């Protein structure tokens, strides 16, 4: 679950819904390779489905007594999270082995420098999956690996931009956005490898500089909003299930 605490309310976005917003962005990315590569559809599957493992975890949010907020993707207990990460990657592989390769690279990157034994085991299992899929798909050539690098950066960029939409607001500058002080980490050749900087223009518009999309694009994210009093009165699970979804629309435009 993605949690934004704002104006004494909790904005809750399911990870899989955030991934769908990432997919909206991916389909508008002005990446030259996307126009001719035979695996473009697999790339879109990877972006759409990269948080598939969170579907069951996010069905009912749970409360974090330490922070007095719902558990988010950042502080959710590690060991169950690892199990569902693996399950989600297995399910993506059934849809598209190439998409699973990109998603596996994405998830393995979370654990490259960890010391926890179970996290290290997950990392090694995903490295094994990656080697198996590279062999299965016969991805031997230099151009194959250049494509993988480009599409991996695309997946991570769309993921991070969608998170920026979900986790920041125009009037909360200190949260805008702790990962992106110097722009997004992913850089693209056709943008001269410049860091892309996001900036809230107003409550429903984000400017991107340089602009990485084909055209100004509206992105829609589903969320539920709960107050602390609703949670206290009904409990988090019941309050969440009783709440209605609302759609938050943001325009991505050139800076």
JSON list of C-alpha atoms in Angstrom, two decimals:
[
{"chain": "A", "resi": 1, "resn": "UNK", "atom": "CA", "xyz": [0.00, 0.00, 0.00]},
{"chain": "A", "resi": 2, "resn": "UNK", "atom": "CA", "xyz": [1.15, 3.51, -0.79]},
{"chain": "A", "resi": 3, "resn": "UNK", "atom": "CA", "xyz": [0.30, 5.93, 2.01]},
{"chain": "A", "resi": 4, "resn": "UNK", "atom": "CA", "xyz": [0.26, 9.73, 1.87]},
{"chain": "A", "resi": 5, "resn": "UNK", "atom": "CA", "xyz": [-0.64, 11.47, 5.12]},
{"chain": "A", "resi": 6, "resn": "UNK", "atom": "CA", "xyz": [-1.99, 14.91, 4.28]},
{"chain": "A", "resi": 7, "resn": "UNK", "atom": "CA", "xyz": [-4.38, 17.38, 5.95]},
{"chain": "A", "resi": 8, "resn": "UNK", "atom": "CA", "xyz": [-5.09, 14.90, 8.77]},
{"chain": "A", "resi": 9, "resn": "UNK", "atom": "CA", "xyz": [-6.16, 12.29, 6.25]},
{"chain": "A", "resi": 10, "resn": "UNK", "atom": "CA", "xyz": [-4.59, 9.13, 4.91]},
{"chain": "A", "resi": 11, "resn": "UNK", "atom": "CA", "xyz": [-4.58, 8.70, 1.13]},
{"chain": "A", "resi": 12, "resn": "UNK", "atom": "CA", "xyz": [-4.22, 4.97, 0.34]},
{"chain": "A", "resi": 13, "resn": "UNK", "atom": "CA", "xyz": [-3.29, 3.66, -3.11]},
{"chain": "A", "resi": 14, "resn": "UNK", "atom": "CA", "xyz": [-2.97, -0.02, -3.85]},
{"chain": "A", "resi": 15, "resn": "UNK", "atom": "CA", "xyz": [0.40, -0.94, -5.31]},
{"chain": "A", "resi": 16, "resn": "UNK", "atom": "CA", "xyz": [-1.21, -2.63, -8.31]},
{"chain": "A", "resi": 17, "resn": "UNK", "atom": "CA", "xyz": [-3.27, 0.49, -9.03]},
{"chain": "A", "resi": 18, "resn": "UNK", "atom": "CA", "xyz": [-0.10, 2.56, -8.86]},
{"chain": "A", "resi": 19, "resn": "UNK", "atom": "CA", "xyz": [1.45, 0.11, -11.34]},
{"chain": "A", "resi": 20, "resn": "UNK", "atom": "CA", "xyz": [-1.46, 0.69, -13.72]},
{"chain": "A", "resi": 21, "resn": "UNK", "atom": "CA", "xyz": [-0.71, 4.42, -13.53]},
{"chain": "A", "resi": 22, "resn": "UNK", "atom": "CA", "xyz": [2.92, 3.58, -14.32]},
{"chain": "A", "resi": 23, "resn": "UNK", "atom": "CA", "xyz": [1.66, 1.75, -17.40]},
{"chain": "A", "resi": 24, "resn": "UNK", "atom": "CA", "xyz": [-0.28, 4.84, -18.51]},
{"chain": "A", "resi": 25, "resn": "UNK", "atom": "CA", "xyz": [2.99, 6.77, -18.38]},
{"chain": "A", "resi": 26, "resn": "UNK", "atom": "CA", "xyz": [4.97, 4.05, -20.17]},
{"chain": "A", "resi": 27, "resn": "UNK", "atom": "CA", "xyz": [2.67, 4.12, -23.17]},
{"chain": "A", "resi": 28, "resn": "UNK", "atom": "CA", "xyz": [3.40, 7.83, -23.63]},
{"chain": "A", "resi": 29, "resn": "UNK", "atom": "CA", "xyz": [7.17, 7.65, -23.16]},
{"chain": "A", "resi": 30, "resn": "UNK", "atom": "CA", "xyz": [9.08, 9.02, -26.12]},
{"chain": "A", "resi": 31, "resn": "UNK", "atom": "CA", "xyz": [11.69, 6.24, -26.22]},
{"chain": "A", "resi": 32, "resn": "UNK", "atom": "CA", "xyz": [12.81, 5.63, -29.82]},
{"chain": "A", "resi": 33, "resn": "UNK", "atom": "CA", "xyz": [13.44, 1.92, -29.21]},
{"chain": "A", "resi": 34, "resn": "UNK", "atom": "CA", "xyz": [9.81, 1.43, -28.17]},
{"chain": "A", "resi": 35, "resn": "UNK", "atom": "CA", "xyz": [8.66, 2.30, -31.70]},
{"chain": "A", "resi": 36, "resn": "UNK", "atom": "CA", "xyz": [10.44, -0.61, -33.38]},
{"chain": "A", "resi": 37, "resn": "UNK", "atom": "CA", "xyz": [11.41, -3.22, -30.80]},
{"chain": "A", "resi": 38, "resn": "UNK", "atom": "CA", "xyz": [9.55, -6.52, -31.13]},
{"chain": "A", "resi": 39, "resn": "UNK", "atom": "CA", "xyz": [9.22, -6.79, -27.35]},
{"chain": "A", "resi": 40, "resn": "UNK", "atom": "CA", "xyz": [7.37, -3.52, -26.74]},
{"chain": "A", "resi": 41, "resn": "UNK", "atom": "CA", "xyz": [4.21, -5.30, -25.61]},
{"chain": "A", "resi": 42, "resn": "UNK", "atom": "CA", "xyz": [6.26, -7.34, -23.12]},
{"chain": "A", "resi": 43, "resn": "UNK", "atom": "CA", "xyz": [7.72, -4.10, -21.75]},
{"chain": "A", "resi": 44, "resn": "UNK", "atom": "CA", "xyz": [4.25, -2.71, -21.17]},
{"chain": "A", "resi": 45, "resn": "UNK", "atom": "CA", "xyz": [3.26, -5.94, -19.38]},
{"chain": "A", "resi": 46, "resn": "UNK", "atom": "CA", "xyz": [6.30, -5.52, -17.12]},
{"chain": "A", "resi": 47, "resn": "UNK", "atom": "CA", "xyz": [5.32, -1.97, -16.19]},
{"chain": "A", "resi": 48, "resn": "UNK", "atom": "CA", "xyz": [1.63, -2.80, -15.75]},
{"chain": "A", "resi": 49, "resn": "UNK", "atom": "CA", "xyz": [2.28, -5.89, -13.64]},
{"chain": "A", "resi": 50, "resn": "UNK", "atom": "CA", "xyz": [5.47, -5.06, -11.75]},
{"chain": "A", "resi": 51, "resn": "UNK", "atom": "CA", "xyz": [3.66, -4.82, -8.40]},
{"chain": "A", "resi": 52, "resn": "UNK", "atom": "CA", "xyz": [1.48, -7.85, -8.96]},
{"chain": "A", "resi": 53, "resn": "UNK", "atom": "CA", "xyz": [2.79, -9.46, -5.77]},
{"chain": "A", "resi": 54, "resn": "UNK", "atom": "CA", "xyz": [1.05, -6.76, -3.73]},
{"chain": "A", "resi": 55, "resn": "UNK", "atom": "CA", "xyz": [-2.48, -7.61, -4.90]},
{"chain": "A", "resi": 56, "resn": "UNK", "atom": "CA", "xyz": [-3.32, -9.90, -1.98]},
{"chain": "A", "resi": 57, "resn": "UNK", "atom": "CA", "xyz": [-1.24, -7.96, 0.56]},
{"chain": "A", "resi": 58, "resn": "UNK", "atom": "CA", "xyz": [-3.16, -4.77, -0.25]},
{"chain": "A", "resi": 59, "resn": "UNK", "atom": "CA", "xyz": [-6.60, -6.33, -0.10]},
{"chain": "A", "resi": 60, "resn": "UNK", "atom": "CA", "xyz": [-6.83, -5.32, 3.58]},
{"chain": "A", "resi": 61, "resn": "UNK", "atom": "CA", "xyz": [-4.43, -2.72, 5.01]},
{"chain": "A", "resi": 62, "resn": "UNK", "atom": "CA", "xyz": [-2.95, -3.34, 8.46]},
{"chain": "A", "resi": 63, "resn": "UNK", "atom": "CA", "xyz": [-2.02, -0.89, 11.19]},
{"chain": "A", "resi": 64, "resn": "UNK", "atom": "CA", "xyz": [1.53, -0.06, 12.26]},
{"chain": "A", "resi": 65, "resn": "UNK", "atom": "CA", "xyz": [1.46, 0.56, 16.01]},
{"chain": "A", "resi": 66, "resn": "UNK", "atom": "CA", "xyz": [4.97, 2.03, 15.97]},
{"chain": "A", "resi": 67, "resn": "UNK", "atom": "CA", "xyz": [4.22, 4.81, 13.47]},
{"chain": "A", "resi": 68, "resn": "UNK", "atom": "CA", "xyz": [0.48, 5.09, 14.16]},
{"chain": "A", "resi": 69, "resn": "UNK", "atom": "CA", "xyz": [-0.21, 4.86, 10.44]},
{"chain": "A", "resi": 70, "resn": "UNK", "atom": "CA", "xyz": [-1.20, 2.04, 8.10]},
{"chain": "A", "resi": 71, "resn": "UNK", "atom": "CA", "xyz": [1.73, -0.09, 6.97]},
{"chain": "A", "resi": 72, "resn": "UNK", "atom": "CA", "xyz": [3.11, 1.12, 3.65]},
{"chain": "A", "resi": 73, "resn": "UNK", "atom": "CA", "xyz": [5.25, -0.63, 1.06]},
{"chain": "A", "resi": 74, "resn": "UNK", "atom": "CA", "xyz": [8.28, 0.90, 2.76]},
{"chain": "A", "resi": 75, "resn": "UNK", "atom": "CA", "xyz": [7.77, -0.46, 6.27]},
{"chain": "A", "resi": 76, "resn": "UNK", "atom": "CA", "xyz": [5.65, -3.58, 5.63]},
{"chain": "A", "resi": 77, "resn": "UNK", "atom": "CA", "xyz": [7.17, -6.63, 7.39]},
{"chain": "A", "resi": 78, "resn": "UNK", "atom": "CA", "xyz": [9.96, -7.98, 5.19]},
{"chain": "A", "resi": 79, "resn": "UNK", "atom": "CA", "xyz": [9.46, -11.73, 5.27]},
{"chain": "A", "resi": 80, "resn": "UNK", "atom": "CA", "xyz": [5.84, -11.93, 4.09]},
{"chain": "A", "resi": 81, "resn": "UNK", "atom": "CA", "xyz": [6.67, -9.20, 1.56]},
{"chain": "A", "resi": 82, "resn": "UNK", "atom": "CA", "xyz": [9.46, -11.36, 0.10]},
{"chain": "A", "resi": 83, "resn": "UNK", "atom": "CA", "xyz": [7.11, -14.32, -0.32]},
{"chain": "A", "resi": 84, "resn": "UNK", "atom": "CA", "xyz": [4.58, -12.23, -2.22]},
{"chain": "A", "resi": 85, "resn": "UNK", "atom": "CA", "xyz": [7.28, -10.57, -4.31]},
{"chain": "A", "resi": 86, "resn": "UNK", "atom": "CA", "xyz": [8.31, -14.03, -5.50]},
{"chain": "A", "resi": 87, "resn": "UNK", "atom": "CA", "xyz": [4.71, -15.06, -6.12]},
{"chain": "A", "resi": 88, "resn": "UNK", "atom": "CA", "xyz": [4.08, -11.92, -8.18]},
{"chain": "A", "resi": 89, "resn": "UNK", "atom": "CA", "xyz": [7.20, -12.51, -10.28]},
{"chain": "A", "resi": 90, "resn": "UNK", "atom": "CA", "xyz": [6.15, -16.11, -10.90]},
{"chain": "A", "resi": 91, "resn": "UNK", "atom": "CA", "xyz": [2.76, -14.89, -12.12]},
{"chain": "A", "resi": 92, "resn": "UNK", "atom": "CA", "xyz": [4.34, -12.29, -14.41]},
{"chain": "A", "resi": 93, "resn": "UNK", "atom": "CA", "xyz": [6.57, -14.98, -15.89]},
{"chain": "A", "resi": 94, "resn": "UNK", "atom": "CA", "xyz": [3.50, -16.98, -16.89]},
{"chain": "A", "resi": 95, "resn": "UNK", "atom": "CA", "xyz": [2.28, -13.95, -18.85]},
{"chain": "A", "resi": 96, "resn": "UNK", "atom": "CA", "xyz": [5.63, -12.98, -20.36]},
{"chain": "A", "resi": 97, "resn": "UNK", "atom": "CA", "xyz": [9.11, -14.32, -19.56]},
{"chain": "A", "resi": 98, "resn": "UNK", "atom": "CA", "xyz": [10.67, -11.11, -20.91]},
{"chain": "A", "resi": 99, "resn": "UNK", "atom": "CA", "xyz": [8.45, -8.99, -18.66]},
{"chain": "A", "resi": 100, "resn": "UNK", "atom": "CA", "xyz": [9.42, -11.22, -15.72]},
{"chain": "A", "resi": 101, "resn": "UNK", "atom": "CA", "xyz": [13.09, -10.62, -16.51]},
{"chain": "A", "resi": 102, "resn": "UNK", "atom": "CA", "xyz": [12.60, -6.85, -16.29]},
{"chain": "A", "resi": 103, "resn": "UNK", "atom": "CA", "xyz": [10.52, -7.13, -13.11]},
{"chain": "A", "resi": 104, "resn": "UNK", "atom": "CA", "xyz": [13.06, -9.48, -11.53]},
{"chain": "A", "resi": 105, "resn": "UNK", "atom": "CA", "xyz": [15.85, -6.98, -12.21]},
{"chain": "A", "resi": 106, "resn": "UNK", "atom": "CA", "xyz": [13.67, -4.29, -10.62]},
{"chain": "A", "resi": 107, "resn": "UNK", "atom": "CA", "xyz": [12.99, -6.27, -7.43]},
{"chain": "A", "resi": 108, "resn": "UNK", "atom": "CA", "xyz": [16.51, -7.65, -7.09]},
{"chain": "A", "resi": 109, "resn": "UNK", "atom": "CA", "xyz": [17.80, -4.07, -7.12]},
{"chain": "A", "resi": 110, "resn": "UNK", "atom": "CA", "xyz": [16.09, -3.53, -3.74]},
{"chain": "A", "resi": 111, "resn": "UNK", "atom": "CA", "xyz": [18.38, -6.06, -2.08]},
{"chain": "A", "resi": 112, "resn": "UNK", "atom": "CA", "xyz": [21.80, -5.68, -3.65]},
{"chain": "A", "resi": 113, "resn": "UNK", "atom": "CA", "xyz": [23.45, -4.45, -0.45]},
{"chain": "A", "resi": 114, "resn": "UNK", "atom": "CA", "xyz": [21.39, -6.06, 2.31]},
{"chain": "A", "resi": 115, "resn": "UNK", "atom": "CA", "xyz": [22.71, -8.32, 5.08]},
{"chain": "A", "resi": 116, "resn": "UNK", "atom": "CA", "xyz": [19.49, -10.10, 6.05]},
{"chain": "A", "resi": 117, "resn": "UNK", "atom": "CA", "xyz": [19.77, -13.79, 5.16]},
{"chain": "A", "resi": 118, "resn": "UNK", "atom": "CA", "xyz": [16.26, -14.15, 3.74]},
{"chain": "A", "resi": 119, "resn": "UNK", "atom": "CA", "xyz": [16.62, -10.99, 1.68]},
{"chain": "A", "resi": 120, "resn": "UNK", "atom": "CA", "xyz": [19.97, -12.26, 0.37]},
{"chain": "A", "resi": 121, "resn": "UNK", "atom": "CA", "xyz": [18.33, -15.59, -0.49]},
{"chain": "A", "resi": 122, "resn": "UNK", "atom": "CA", "xyz": [15.62, -13.74, -2.42]},
{"chain": "A", "resi": 123, "resn": "UNK", "atom": "CA", "xyz": [18.25, -11.75, -4.29]},
{"chain": "A", "resi": 124, "resn": "UNK", "atom": "CA", "xyz": [20.19, -14.89, -5.26]},
{"chain": "A", "resi": 125, "resn": "UNK", "atom": "CA", "xyz": [17.01, -16.67, -6.37]},
{"chain": "A", "resi": 126, "resn": "UNK", "atom": "CA", "xyz": [16.14, -13.74, -8.61]},
{"chain": "A", "resi": 127, "resn": "UNK", "atom": "CA", "xyz": [19.65, -13.68, -10.05]},
{"chain": "A", "resi": 128, "resn": "UNK", "atom": "CA", "xyz": [19.15, -17.36, -10.89]},
{"chain": "A", "resi": 129, "resn": "UNK", "atom": "CA", "xyz": [15.80, -16.54, -12.50]},
{"chain": "A", "resi": 130, "resn": "UNK", "atom": "CA", "xyz": [17.45, -13.83, -14.58]},
{"chain": "A", "resi": 131, "resn": "UNK", "atom": "CA", "xyz": [20.19, -16.15, -15.87]},
{"chain": "A", "resi": 132, "resn": "UNK", "atom": "CA", "xyz": [17.59, -18.79, -16.72]},
{"chain": "A", "resi": 133, "resn": "UNK", "atom": "CA", "xyz": [15.40, -16.32, -18.61]},
{"chain": "A", "resi": 134, "resn": "UNK", "atom": "CA", "xyz": [18.33, -14.86, -20.53]},
{"chain": "A", "resi": 135, "resn": "UNK", "atom": "CA", "xyz": [19.18, -18.37, -21.68]},
{"chain": "A", "resi": 136, "resn": "UNK", "atom": "CA", "xyz": [15.56, -19.31, -22.36]},
{"chain": "A", "resi": 137, "resn": "UNK", "atom": "CA", "xyz": [15.01, -16.19, -24.47]},
{"chain": "A", "resi": 138, "resn": "UNK", "atom": "CA", "xyz": [18.43, -16.46, -26.17]},
{"chain": "A", "resi": 139, "resn": "UNK", "atom": "CA", "xyz": [19.36, -12.91, -25.24]},
{"chain": "A", "resi": 140, "resn": "UNK", "atom": "CA", "xyz": [23.05, -13.13, -26.08]},
{"chain": "A", "resi": 141, "resn": "UNK", "atom": "CA", "xyz": [23.77, -10.14, -28.28]},
{"chain": "A", "resi": 142, "resn": "UNK", "atom": "CA", "xyz": [25.03, -6.75, -27.17]},
{"chain": "A", "resi": 143, "resn": "UNK", "atom": "CA", "xyz": [21.91, -5.14, -28.62]},
{"chain": "A", "resi": 144, "resn": "UNK", "atom": "CA", "xyz": [19.74, -7.45, -26.51]},
{"chain": "A", "resi": 145, "resn": "UNK", "atom": "CA", "xyz": [21.46, -6.22, -23.36]},
{"chain": "A", "resi": 146, "resn": "UNK", "atom": "CA", "xyz": [21.25, -2.60, -24.44]},
{"chain": "A", "resi": 147, "resn": "UNK", "atom": "CA", "xyz": [17.51, -3.07, -24.90]},
{"chain": "A", "resi": 148, "resn": "UNK", "atom": "CA", "xyz": [17.19, -4.67, -21.47]},
{"chain": "A", "resi": 149, "resn": "UNK", "atom": "CA", "xyz": [19.05, -1.73, -19.89]},
{"chain": "A", "resi": 150, "resn": "UNK", "atom": "CA", "xyz": [16.78, 0.78, -21.65]},
{"chain": "A", "resi": 151, "resn": "UNK", "atom": "CA", "xyz": [13.57, -1.02, -20.73]},
{"chain": "A", "resi": 152, "resn": "UNK", "atom": "CA", "xyz": [14.71, -1.58, -17.14]},
{"chain": "A", "resi": 153, "resn": "UNK", "atom": "CA", "xyz": [15.31, 2.17, -16.81]},
{"chain": "A", "resi": 154, "resn": "UNK", "atom": "CA", "xyz": [11.91, 2.80, -18.39]},
{"chain": "A", "resi": 155, "resn": "UNK", "atom": "CA", "xyz": [10.20, 0.54, -15.85]},
{"chain": "A", "resi": 156, "resn": "UNK", "atom": "CA", "xyz": [11.94, 2.20, -12.93]},
{"chain": "A", "resi": 157, "resn": "UNK", "atom": "CA", "xyz": [11.31, 5.71, -14.21]},
{"chain": "A", "resi": 158, "resn": "UNK", "atom": "CA", "xyz": [7.58, 5.10, -14.71]},
{"chain": "A", "resi": 159, "resn": "UNK", "atom": "CA", "xyz": [7.44, 3.47, -11.27]},
{"chain": "A", "resi": 160, "resn": "UNK", "atom": "CA", "xyz": [9.16, 6.43, -9.60]},
{"chain": "A", "resi": 161, "resn": "UNK", "atom": "CA", "xyz": [7.11, 9.05, -11.43]},
{"chain": "A", "resi": 162, "resn": "UNK", "atom": "CA", "xyz": [3.89, 7.29, -10.44]},
{"chain": "A", "resi": 163, "resn": "UNK", "atom": "CA", "xyz": [5.15, 7.19, -6.84]},
{"chain": "A", "resi": 164, "resn": "UNK", "atom": "CA", "xyz": [5.89, 10.91, -7.06]},
{"chain": "A", "resi": 165, "resn": "UNK", "atom": "CA", "xyz": [2.26, 11.46, -8.07]},
{"chain": "A", "resi": 166, "resn": "UNK", "atom": "CA", "xyz": [1.00, 9.29, -5.21]},
{"chain": "A", "resi": 167, "resn": "UNK", "atom": "CA", "xyz": [3.32, 10.51, -2.45]},
{"chain": "A", "resi": 168, "resn": "UNK", "atom": "CA", "xyz": [3.61, 14.25, -2.93]},
{"chain": "A", "resi": 169, "resn": "UNK", "atom": "CA", "xyz": [1.41, 17.33, -3.27]},
{"chain": "A", "resi": 170, "resn": "UNK", "atom": "CA", "xyz": [1.74, 20.90, -4.48]},
{"chain": "A", "resi": 171, "resn": "UNK", "atom": "CA", "xyz": [1.54, 22.33, -0.95]},
{"chain": "A", "resi": 172, "resn": "UNK", "atom": "CA", "xyz": [3.83, 19.87, 0.84]},
{"chain": "A", "resi": 173, "resn": "UNK", "atom": "CA", "xyz": [7.23, 20.76, -0.52]},
{"chain": "A", "resi": 174, "resn": "UNK", "atom": "CA", "xyz": [9.17, 18.77, 2.06]},
{"chain": "A", "resi": 175, "resn": "UNK", "atom": "CA", "xyz": [7.69, 15.59, 0.60]},
{"chain": "A", "resi": 176, "resn": "UNK", "atom": "CA", "xyz": [8.20, 16.54, -3.06]},
{"chain": "A", "resi": 177, "resn": "UNK", "atom": "CA", "xyz": [9.88, 14.05, -3.22]},
{"chain": "A", "resi": 178, "resn": "UNK", "atom": "CA", "xyz": [12.61, 12.71, -1.00]},
{"chain": "A", "resi": 179, "resn": "UNK", "atom": "CA", "xyz": [13.93, 10.38, -3.73]},
{"chain": "A", "resi": 180, "resn": "UNK", "atom": "CA", "xyz": [14.13, 13.09, -6.36]},
{"chain": "A", "resi": 181, "resn": "UNK", "atom": "CA", "xyz": [16.11, 16.00, -4.92]},
{"chain": "A", "resi": 182, "resn": "UNK", "atom": "CA", "xyz": [18.31, 16.01, -8.00]},
{"chain": "A", "resi": 183, "resn": "UNK", "atom": "CA", "xyz": [15.82, 14.59, -10.45]},
{"chain": "A", "resi": 184, "resn": "UNK", "atom": "CA", "xyz": [15.00, 10.99, -11.30]},
{"chain": "A", "resi": 185, "resn": "UNK", "atom": "CA", "xyz": [17.95, 8.64, -11.34]},
{"chain": "A", "resi": 186, "resn": "UNK", "atom": "CA", "xyz": [17.05, 7.08, -14.69]},
{"chain": "A", "resi": 187, "resn": "UNK", "atom": "CA", "xyz": [18.44, 8.93, -17.71]},
{"chain": "A", "resi": 188, "resn": "UNK", "atom": "CA", "xyz": [17.84, 8.37, -21.42]},
{"chain": "A", "resi": 189, "resn": "UNK", "atom": "CA", "xyz": [20.03, 8.80, -24.46]},
{"chain": "A", "resi": 190, "resn": "UNK", "atom": "CA", "xyz": [17.49, 10.76, -26.50]},
{"chain": "A", "resi": 191, "resn": "UNK", "atom": "CA", "xyz": [17.34, 13.33, -23.66]},
{"chain": "A", "resi": 192, "resn": "UNK", "atom": "CA", "xyz": [21.14, 13.68, -23.65]},
{"chain": "A", "resi": 193, "resn": "UNK", "atom": "CA", "xyz": [21.24, 11.72, -20.39]},
{"chain": "A", "resi": 194, "resn": "UNK", "atom": "CA", "xyz": [19.88, 14.68, -18.43]},
{"chain": "A", "resi": 195, "resn": "UNK", "atom": "CA", "xyz": [18.17, 14.05, -15.10]},
{"chain": "A", "resi": 196, "resn": "UNK", "atom": "CA", "xyz": [14.42, 14.59, -15.42]},
{"chain": "A", "resi": 197, "resn": "UNK", "atom": "CA", "xyz": [13.18, 17.05, -12.80]},
{"chain": "A", "resi": 198, "resn": "UNK", "atom": "CA", "xyz": [9.54, 16.97, -11.56]},
{"chain": "A", "resi": 199, "resn": "UNK", "atom": "CA", "xyz": [7.80, 20.08, -10.23]},
{"chain": "A", "resi": 200, "resn": "UNK", "atom": "CA", "xyz": [4.25, 20.62, -9.03]},
{"chain": "A", "resi": 201, "resn": "UNK", "atom": "CA", "xyz": [2.71, 23.57, -10.91]},
{"chain": "A", "resi": 202, "resn": "UNK", "atom": "CA", "xyz": [-0.66, 23.37, -9.21]},
{"chain": "A", "resi": 203, "resn": "UNK", "atom": "CA", "xyz": [-2.66, 20.70, -7.38]},
{"chain": "A", "resi": 204, "resn": "UNK", "atom": "CA", "xyz": [-3.27, 18.71, -10.57]},
{"chain": "A", "resi": 205, "resn": "UNK", "atom": "CA", "xyz": [-0.29, 19.51, -12.81]},
{"chain": "A", "resi": 206, "resn": "UNK", "atom": "CA", "xyz": [3.32, 18.31, -12.77]},
{"chain": "A", "resi": 207, "resn": "UNK", "atom": "CA", "xyz": [5.96, 19.82, -15.05]},
{"chain": "A", "resi": 208, "resn": "UNK", "atom": "CA", "xyz": [8.82, 17.58, -16.22]},
{"chain": "A", "resi": 209, "resn": "UNK", "atom": "CA", "xyz": [12.14, 19.00, -17.44]},
{"chain": "A", "resi": 210, "resn": "UNK", "atom": "CA", "xyz": [13.33, 17.79, -19.89]},
{"chain": "A", "resi": 211, "resn": "UNK", "atom": "CA", "xyz": [10.01, 16.41, -21.10]},
{"chain": "A", "resi": 212, "resn": "UNK", "atom": "CA", "xyz": [10.17, 12.64, -21.74]},
{"chain": "A", "resi": 213, "resn": "UNK", "atom": "CA", "xyz": [6.67, 12.03, -23.16]},
{"chain": "A", "resi": 214, "resn": "UNK", "atom": "CA", "xyz": [5.21, 12.29, -26.65]},
{"chain": "A", "resi": 215, "resn": "UNK", "atom": "CA", "xyz": [2.69, 14.90, -25.49]},
{"chain": "A", "resi": 216, "resn": "UNK", "atom": "CA", "xyz": [1.08, 16.28, -22.32]},
{"chain": "A", "resi": 217, "resn": "UNK", "atom": "CA", "xyz": [-0.55, 13.30, -20.64]},
{"chain": "A", "resi": 218, "resn": "UNK", "atom": "CA", "xyz": [-3.26, 12.86, -18.02]},
{"chain": "A", "resi": 219, "resn": "UNK", "atom": "CA", "xyz": [-2.60, 10.07, -15.52]},
{"chain": "A", "resi": 220, "resn": "UNK", "atom": "CA", "xyz": [-5.35, 8.69, -13.29]},
{"chain": "A", "resi": 221, "resn": "UNK", "atom": "CA", "xyz": [-4.72, 7.02, -9.93]},
{"chain": "A", "resi": 222, "resn": "UNK", "atom": "CA", "xyz": [-7.37, 5.29, -7.81]},
{"chain": "A", "resi": 223, "resn": "UNK", "atom": "CA", "xyz": [-7.21, 6.03, -4.09]},
{"chain": "A", "resi": 224, "resn": "UNK", "atom": "CA", "xyz": [-9.22, 5.84, -0.89]},
{"chain": "A", "resi": 225, "resn": "UNK", "atom": "CA", "xyz": [-9.11, 8.60, 1.72]},
{"chain": "A", "resi": 226, "resn": "UNK", "atom": "CA", "xyz": [-9.59, 7.88, 5.43]},
{"chain": "A", "resi": 227, "resn": "UNK", "atom": "CA", "xyz": [-9.60, 10.19, 8.43]},
{"chain": "A", "resi": 228, "resn": "UNK", "atom": "CA", "xyz": [-8.01, 9.29, 11.74]},
{"chain": "A", "resi": 229, "resn": "UNK", "atom": "CA", "xyz": [-11.42, 9.47, 13.40]},
{"chain": "A", "resi": 230, "resn": "UNK", "atom": "CA", "xyz": [-12.91, 6.98, 10.92]},
{"chain": "A", "resi": 231, "resn": "UNK", "atom": "CA", "xyz": [-10.06, 4.57, 11.63]},
{"chain": "A", "resi": 232, "resn": "UNK", "atom": "CA", "xyz": [-10.41, 5.03, 15.40]},
{"chain": "A", "resi": 233, "resn": "UNK", "atom": "CA", "xyz": [-14.18, 4.52, 15.28]},
{"chain": "A", "resi": 234, "resn": "UNK", "atom": "CA", "xyz": [-14.39, 1.56, 12.90]},
{"chain": "A", "resi": 235, "resn": "UNK", "atom": "CA", "xyz": [-10.91, 0.08, 12.77]},
{"chain": "A", "resi": 236, "resn": "UNK", "atom": "CA", "xyz": [-8.63, 0.37, 9.77]},
{"chain": "A", "resi": 237, "resn": "UNK", "atom": "CA", "xyz": [-9.87, -2.67, 7.84]},
{"chain": "A", "resi": 238, "resn": "UNK", "atom": "CA", "xyz": [-13.59, -1.87, 8.15]},
{"chain": "A", "resi": 239, "resn": "UNK", "atom": "CA", "xyz": [-13.07, 1.84, 7.47]},
{"chain": "A", "resi": 240, "resn": "UNK", "atom": "CA", "xyz": [-11.03, 1.02, 4.37]},
{"chain": "A", "resi": 241, "resn": "UNK", "atom": "CA", "xyz": [-13.54, -1.44, 2.94]},
{"chain": "A", "resi": 242, "resn": "UNK", "atom": "CA", "xyz": [-16.43, 0.96, 3.60]},
{"chain": "A", "resi": 243, "resn": "UNK", "atom": "CA", "xyz": [-14.70, 3.85, 1.82]},
{"chain": "A", "resi": 244, "resn": "UNK", "atom": "CA", "xyz": [-15.33, 4.53, -1.85]},
{"chain": "A", "resi": 245, "resn": "UNK", "atom": "CA", "xyz": [-12.59, 4.90, -4.42]},
{"chain": "A", "resi": 246, "resn": "UNK", "atom": "CA", "xyz": [-11.95, 8.27, -5.95]},
{"chain": "A", "resi": 247, "resn": "UNK", "atom": "CA", "xyz": [-9.90, 8.97, -9.06]},
{"chain": "A", "resi": 248, "resn": "UNK", "atom": "CA", "xyz": [-7.11, 11.50, -8.81]},
{"chain": "A", "resi": 249, "resn": "UNK", "atom": "CA", "xyz": [-6.10, 12.92, -12.20]},
{"chain": "A", "resi": 250, "resn": "UNK", "atom": "CA", "xyz": [-2.77, 14.63, -12.79]},
{"chain": "A", "resi": 251, "resn": "UNK", "atom": "CA", "xyz": [-1.56, 16.30, -15.97]},
{"chain": "A", "resi": 252, "resn": "UNK", "atom": "CA", "xyz": [2.08, 15.69, -16.90]},
{"chain": "A", "resi": 253, "resn": "UNK", "atom": "CA", "xyz": [3.36, 18.56, -18.99]},
{"chain": "A", "resi": 254, "resn": "UNK", "atom": "CA", "xyz": [6.59, 20.11, -20.17]},
{"chain": "A", "resi": 255, "resn": "UNK", "atom": "CA", "xyz": [8.51, 22.26, -17.68]}
]
